[in-house]
mmCIF file of C-alpha atoms in Angstrom:
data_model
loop_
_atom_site.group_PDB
_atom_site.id
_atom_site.type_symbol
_atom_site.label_atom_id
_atom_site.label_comp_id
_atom_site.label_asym_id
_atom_site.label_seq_id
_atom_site.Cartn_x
_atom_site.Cartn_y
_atom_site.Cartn_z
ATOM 1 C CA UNK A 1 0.000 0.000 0.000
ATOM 2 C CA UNK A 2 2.744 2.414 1.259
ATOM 3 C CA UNK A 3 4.623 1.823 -2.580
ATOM 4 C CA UNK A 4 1.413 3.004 -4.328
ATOM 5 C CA UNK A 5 1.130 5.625 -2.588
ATOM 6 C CA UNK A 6 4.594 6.571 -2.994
ATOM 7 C CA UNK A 7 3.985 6.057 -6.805
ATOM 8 C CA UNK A 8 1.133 8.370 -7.017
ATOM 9 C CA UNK A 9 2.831 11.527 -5.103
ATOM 10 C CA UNK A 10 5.971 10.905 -7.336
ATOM 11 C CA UNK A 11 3.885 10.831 -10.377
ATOM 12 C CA UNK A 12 2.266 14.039 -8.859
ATOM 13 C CA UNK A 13 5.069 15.540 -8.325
ATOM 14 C CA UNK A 14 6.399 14.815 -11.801
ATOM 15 C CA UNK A 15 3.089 16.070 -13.433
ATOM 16 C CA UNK A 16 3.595 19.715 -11.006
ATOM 17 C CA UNK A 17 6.948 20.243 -12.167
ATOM 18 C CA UNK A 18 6.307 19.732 -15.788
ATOM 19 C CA UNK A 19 3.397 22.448 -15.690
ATOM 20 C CA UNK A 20 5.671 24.804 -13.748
ATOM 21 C CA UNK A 21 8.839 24.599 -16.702
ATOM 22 C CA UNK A 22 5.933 24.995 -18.661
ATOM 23 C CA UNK A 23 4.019 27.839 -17.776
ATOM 24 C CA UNK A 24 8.018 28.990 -16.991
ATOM 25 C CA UNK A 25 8.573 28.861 -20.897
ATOM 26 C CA UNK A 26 5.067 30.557 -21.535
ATOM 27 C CA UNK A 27 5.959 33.585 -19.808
ATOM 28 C CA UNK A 28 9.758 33.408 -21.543
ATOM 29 C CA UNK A 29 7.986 33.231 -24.649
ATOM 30 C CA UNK A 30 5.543 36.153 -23.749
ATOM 31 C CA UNK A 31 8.524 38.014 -22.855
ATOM 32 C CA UNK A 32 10.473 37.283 -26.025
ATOM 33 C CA UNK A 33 7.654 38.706 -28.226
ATOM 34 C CA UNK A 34 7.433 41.490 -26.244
ATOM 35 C CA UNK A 35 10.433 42.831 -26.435
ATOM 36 C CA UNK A 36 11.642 41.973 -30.392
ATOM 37 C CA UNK A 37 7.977 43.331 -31.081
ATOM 38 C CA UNK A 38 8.790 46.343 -29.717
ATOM 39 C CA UNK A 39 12.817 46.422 -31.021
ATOM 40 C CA UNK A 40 10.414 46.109 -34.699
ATOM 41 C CA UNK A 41 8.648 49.182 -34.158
ATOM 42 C CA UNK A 42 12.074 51.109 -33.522
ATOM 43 C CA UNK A 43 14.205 49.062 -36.517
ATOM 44 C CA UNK A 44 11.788 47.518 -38.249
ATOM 45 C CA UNK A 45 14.729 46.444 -41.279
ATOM 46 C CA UNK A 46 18.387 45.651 -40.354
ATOM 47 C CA UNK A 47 21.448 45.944 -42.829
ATOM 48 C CA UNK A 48 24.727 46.289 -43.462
ATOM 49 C CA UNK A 49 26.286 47.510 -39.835
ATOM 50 C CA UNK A 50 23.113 47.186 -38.057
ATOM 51 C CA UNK A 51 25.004 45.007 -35.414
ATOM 52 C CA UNK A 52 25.362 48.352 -32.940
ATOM 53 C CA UNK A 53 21.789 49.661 -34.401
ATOM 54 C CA UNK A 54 20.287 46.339 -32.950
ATOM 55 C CA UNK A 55 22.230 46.583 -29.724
ATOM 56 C CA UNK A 56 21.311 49.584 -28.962
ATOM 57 C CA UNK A 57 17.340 49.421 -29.877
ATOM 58 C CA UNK A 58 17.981 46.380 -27.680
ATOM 59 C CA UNK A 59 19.214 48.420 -24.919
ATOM 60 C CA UNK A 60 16.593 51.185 -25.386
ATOM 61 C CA UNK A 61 13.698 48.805 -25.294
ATOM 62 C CA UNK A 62 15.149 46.859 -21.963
ATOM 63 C CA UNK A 63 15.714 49.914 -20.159
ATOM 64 C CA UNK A 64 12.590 51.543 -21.167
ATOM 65 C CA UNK A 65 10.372 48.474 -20.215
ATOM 66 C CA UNK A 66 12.642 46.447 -17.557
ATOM 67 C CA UNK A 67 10.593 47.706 -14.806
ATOM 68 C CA UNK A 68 7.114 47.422 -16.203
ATOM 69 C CA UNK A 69 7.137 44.246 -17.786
ATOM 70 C CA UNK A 70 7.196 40.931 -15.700
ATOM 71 C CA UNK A 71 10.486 39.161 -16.449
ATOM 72 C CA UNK A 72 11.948 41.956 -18.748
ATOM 73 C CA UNK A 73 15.216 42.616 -16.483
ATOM 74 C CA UNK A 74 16.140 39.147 -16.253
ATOM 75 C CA UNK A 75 15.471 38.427 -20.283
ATOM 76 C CA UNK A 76 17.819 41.622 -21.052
ATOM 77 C CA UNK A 77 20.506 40.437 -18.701
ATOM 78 C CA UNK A 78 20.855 37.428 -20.778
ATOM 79 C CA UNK A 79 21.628 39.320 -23.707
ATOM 80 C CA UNK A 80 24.998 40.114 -23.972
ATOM 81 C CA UNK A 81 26.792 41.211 -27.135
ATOM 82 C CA UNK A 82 27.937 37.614 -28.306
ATOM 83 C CA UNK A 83 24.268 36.435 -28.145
ATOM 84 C CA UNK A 84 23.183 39.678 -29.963
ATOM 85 C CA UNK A 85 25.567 39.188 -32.466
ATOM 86 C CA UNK A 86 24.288 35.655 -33.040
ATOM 87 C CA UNK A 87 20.385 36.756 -33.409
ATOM 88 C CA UNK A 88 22.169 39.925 -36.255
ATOM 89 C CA UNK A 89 23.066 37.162 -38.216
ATOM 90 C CA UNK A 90 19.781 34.675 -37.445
ATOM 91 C CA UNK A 91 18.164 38.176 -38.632
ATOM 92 C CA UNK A 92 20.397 38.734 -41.481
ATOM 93 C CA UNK A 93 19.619 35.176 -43.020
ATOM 94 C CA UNK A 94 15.527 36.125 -42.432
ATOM 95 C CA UNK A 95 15.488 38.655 -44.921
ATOM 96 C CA UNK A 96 16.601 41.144 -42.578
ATOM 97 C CA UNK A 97 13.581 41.341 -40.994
ATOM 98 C CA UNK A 98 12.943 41.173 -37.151
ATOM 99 C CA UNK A 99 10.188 38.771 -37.229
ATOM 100 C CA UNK A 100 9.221 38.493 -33.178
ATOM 101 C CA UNK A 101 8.262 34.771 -33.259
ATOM 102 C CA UNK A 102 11.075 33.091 -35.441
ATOM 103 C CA UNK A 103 13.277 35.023 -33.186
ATOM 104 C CA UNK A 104 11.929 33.942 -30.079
ATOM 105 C CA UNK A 105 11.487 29.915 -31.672
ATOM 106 C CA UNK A 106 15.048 30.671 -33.151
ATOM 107 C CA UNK A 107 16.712 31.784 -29.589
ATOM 108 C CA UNK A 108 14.585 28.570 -27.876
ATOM 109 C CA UNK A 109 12.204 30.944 -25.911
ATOM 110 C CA UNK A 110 8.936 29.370 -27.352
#
């Protein structure tokens, strides 16, 4: 008796965890639209040396939202200029288009 009920908490347990990393990865996601929606309403097109244009839309948008939006801070902190550089050239192979969603699927936020 004692090893089903083990069973059933651990499968429980399993089953809360999943739906945490999971609603977790929802509000990444949200987070991730948010903010390359809003970097497409500054820089809608990149080109040619839009490396430092990008980074410092980037910037703009983080510090003008950081404190508003839930989980904003944290999702700019992880965005150093190595990581930026790699989403320029995701970007760059797109058309040159910030397209919010394939960057956000592309960068494994959704």
């Amino acid at each position: 008796m004692k090893f089903i009920v083990s069973i059933i908490l651990l499968a429980c347990l399993i089953g809360l965890s999943t739906s945490l990393f999971l609603e977790t990865k929802g509000l990444m996601c949200s987070t991730c639209k948010f903010l390359w929606k809003e970097v497409k309403k500054e820089l809608p097109v990149v080109a040619g040396e839009g490396d430092v244009e990008l980074e410092r839309v980037v910037k703009n948008v983080c510090g003008k939202f950081e404190k508003s939006v839930p989980l904003l801070g944290k999702f700019c902190q992880t965005f150093g200029h190595d990581a930026l550089q790699d989403i320029y050239q995701y970007i760059l192979s797109e058309d040159k288009k910030i397209n919010p969603d394939k960057i956000c699927v592309y960068t494994k936020q959704c």
